[in-house]
Amino acid sequence: MSSLKLVTLVLSLYVYVYPSLAASFTPVDSYLIACGSSQNVTYLGQTYVPDSHQSSMISLDNQKKSNTVNSTSSVPLPVHQSARVFTTTTSYKFDIKKQGRHWVRLYFYPIPDHNLTSASLSVVTENFVLLNNYSFKSYNGSSHLFREYSINVTSDSLLLNFVPSNNSIAFINAIEVVSIPDELIPNEVTSVFPSTPINDISNHAFETVYRLNMGGPKLTPQNDTLGRIWENDKKYLHVNGSATSVSINPSMIKYTERVTPEIAPNWVYATAQTMGDANVADLDFNITWVLPVDPDFTYFIRAHFCDIMSPSLNTLVFNFYINAENAYLDLDLSSLTGNLDVPFYKDFVCNSSNDQSTLTVSVGPDKVAEDANAVLNGLEILKVSNEARSLDGFVSVDNLVVSGFKKNKQSGVIIAAVIGGFVVILLLGLCYCCLVAKRSKTGQRKPSWLPLPLYGNSLTVTKMSTASPKSGTASCISLASCNLGRNFTFQEIMDATNKFDENLLLGVGGFGRVYKGTMEDGTSVAVKRGNPRSEQGLAEFRTEIEMLSKLRHRHLVSLIGYCDERSEMILVYEYMANGPLRSHLYGTDLPPLSWKQRLEICIGAARGLHYLHTGAAQSIIHRDVKTTNILLDENFVAKVADFGLSKAGPSLDQTHVSTAVKGSFGYLDPEYFRRQQLTEKSDVYSFGVVLMEVICTRPALNPVLPRDQVNIAEWAMMWQKKGMLDQIMDGNLVGKVNSASLKKFGETAEKCLADYGVDRPSMGDVLWNLEYALQLEETSSALMEPDENSTNHIQVIPLTPTEPFENSTSMVDGANSYTDEDATSAVFSQLVNPRGR
Ligand SMILES: *[C@@H]1O[C@H](CO)[C@@H](O)[C@H](O)[C@H]1NC(C)=O
Ligand SMILES: *[C@@H]1O[C@H](CO)[C@@H](O)[C@H](O)[C@H]1NC(C)=O
Ligand SMILES: *[C@@H]1O[C@H](CO)[C@@H](O)[C@H](O)[C@H]1NC(C)=O
């Protein structure tokens, strides 16, 4: 402790010596452009020059094909007075004198009387998608749009391409491209659970989502050496009275070498939110800000602190949390900065909190502190570009048609783009025809949670599932035959479920509730009723319906119909009489399953997953494989359920899909967790956990057990590696299992749980090995001892995964989507019959 004090002393001396008046930053590149304007525009003391003055520094291709519009009435900001309107992809090219990070700020305002609200805006640089298909029509609220991005420019020019999507127009009112000091963004940051560590920060683009001046006024570009805007935080406070703002004279802020005015203006550090009632007896008290975010992205979070209220040094120690997880504990500003009024900041990366489209940030007192208080002065939240190098959805630059300055590209590319464009137009036309045809049949129809194109019952268009829900029709890419089943009326659902009788409740999840229902004809169904107000639920329902409308398989729970009346989100499924697999393993008094039953159930589930991975036109990753999502019908046939988190798998030229980590703890693929790269092998890992659960009959995670037993994957693997899985298996199985069958099963589970995806078998291989384990069990009397050679022999039989599912590939053509399950089973049994070899 005393050495710490010494450090504090040394630091404080240093701080005094260092001059707090750092020279103001002058950007090397600084372009302020008033698009479509004929004269200079002054806004907040800065001059925006017209883009028609083509200098050697900035140029605009296709200028002749664009036109300019001007406002005759008053506009929200001076830079909104004029706009340039594009009917074809058009690029601005900025000469860059100093490579490195630059602000790219875009101002959009659909000037009235020019039909600009019909515009569909996409903006891409050579490497990043900044805006994808933004439309003012669906945007209610403020009618202008301002976006700030930070991009590391690594060549001597920056291209900004404006792409009119959907055959529409695009426009822009004003652009800023300005250098940022290199020190502003570090190369490494602390990651906070849940998140993926980002090692190459400098290769990512950022979009400013929030920049807050806690407890202080709004700061405009004039108050900030880097032209940033800082908003007041009040409207994001979770509990209004939980915070009290404090402030000091900004000139008292003592900048350091590490924290300069470029990090944040002194106005940010001179105001703060502190605890509403300092010294509250309740030490669990904390101040929380709730910030809605797009859950599909990772965020860079910078928190600014400055102790402006303590009477003396070393009285303030507090904790900083992100998503209620510890981000920085025992934050002791005195020992970090050596003095009061000295600014400090810390960076983190994090994803949105589990299952919620929000980030929460909290500060709370530390129990060891003398005075219970906590402080936050400023907060910046920047969206980090994803694997598709996009900040808006999952469509990459290459997938948005870009021409313009990329003149050096071969003509082949252009031809391909033209053909591609033609195909897109054709498809869009088709979508449109479908919709119009359907509309005229059904008349006006109010908006629904159903994915729009699914209205049709014959030929319909589905959205590519990897695209962001926002990107809408631009991603209309695949035609599929939809099999949504019956459209139930709400009354029918009410009758079937006895008005959602709680006694008929089968389960409750994040999405809503599932009831048992009985249709008029006496058939039992499961009715899943979502909460239409939950954004998350909406997305999951859409995913589920999109997935299920494309898939039919004996081992996937099938959809009978839906109800979208009165904005209800209701899906009706076949009823699975024996419920989830988990309830037959532990936690209930249901009779234990025999070994053979367990094998058959695992085989059924493996078949369902194998079909998901290989059977459909585009492979599908379930993402939430667990024993509660494997349901059993009256004959104990296993079916995989709950596609709410599913994602279309990687396409041929990719090896993975990048996405925010979702799924259930205990089943999460550690590799997916580390790298956020989703492959089919993530499902294989989760399935390995299921296999271990089936044999050990205990939950995947059981926190009350000793440390080494908490996680079934670790614990069972330890025993399996010693070849002693039988020591921890379900007592009901002891003496009733063929040892060779058990051995095969254990080996299969072990392979599924390999640390790296590449070392795990495919679902087809898993299926196979389980079939073999079943054969060993069934023929245990005939096969005396398992022969290692025969095992190996079995494994090398080439199996083309798509072969047995040939029928289903025709789904692309919109043909029937049923799989011939019997044929499939026949192929497998033939292949795995050890006696046949
Ligand atoms: C417009 O602004 C630029 C840059 O500030 C300046 O050089 C130019 O003279 C101005 N033009 C007019 C017409 O004021
Ligand atoms: C920009 O990217 C280059 C190349 O990846 C890297 O060397 C440089 O440090 C980056 N600059 C910043 C400010 O991140
Ligand atoms: C806030 O207070 C609760 C108790 O009320 C405590 O458990 C939690 O750790 C604190 N922090 C956050 C971020 O919720």
Short mmCIF file of C-alpha atoms in Angstrom, two decimals, residues 28 39 55 136 200 263-264 284 295 348 376 413 418 436 452 472 567 571 616 638 641 664 673 688 754 761 809:
data_model
loop_
_atom_site.label_atom_id
_atom_site.label_comp_id
_atom_site.label_asym_id
_atom_site.label_seq_id
_atom_site.Cartn_x
_atom_site.Cartn_y
_atom_site.Cartn_z
CA VAL A 28 -3.95 17.82 -42.14
CA GLN A 39 -22.07 29.24 -52.61
CA SER A 55 -10.46 21.16 -57.37
CA PHE A 136 -36.67 8.19 -44.70
CA ASP A 200 -6.99 -5.31 -35.03
CA ILE A 263 -9.59 12.98 -26.01
CA ALA A 264 -12.48 15.10 -24.73
CA ASP A 284 -25.65 -1.93 -3.77
CA PRO A 295 -27.58 -6.29 -31.10
CA PHE A 348 -13.70 -1.45 -23.51
CA LEU A 376 -19.00 9.32 -14.65
CA VAL A 413 -16.39 -7.11 -63.56
CA VAL A 418 -24.50 -5.17 -65.03
CA VAL A 436 -49.12 -6.25 -56.02
CA LEU A 452 -43.52 -9.06 -45.72
CA GLY A 472 -35.40 -5.04 -46.60
CA SER A 567 -50.78 -7.73 -34.29
CA LEU A 571 -47.09 -19.75 -34.43
CA ALA A 616 -31.32 -27.02 -47.67
CA ALA A 638 -36.86 -36.75 -31.56
CA ALA A 641 -37.20 -27.21 -32.31
CA SER A 664 -27.21 -20.91 -24.11
CA PHE A 673 -17.24 -17.44 -28.13
CA GLY A 688 -21.56 -32.98 -27.90
CA ALA A 754 -12.90 -30.76 -29.48
CA PRO A 761 -16.63 -34.20 -37.01
CA THR A 809 -31.97 -29.13 -53.29
#
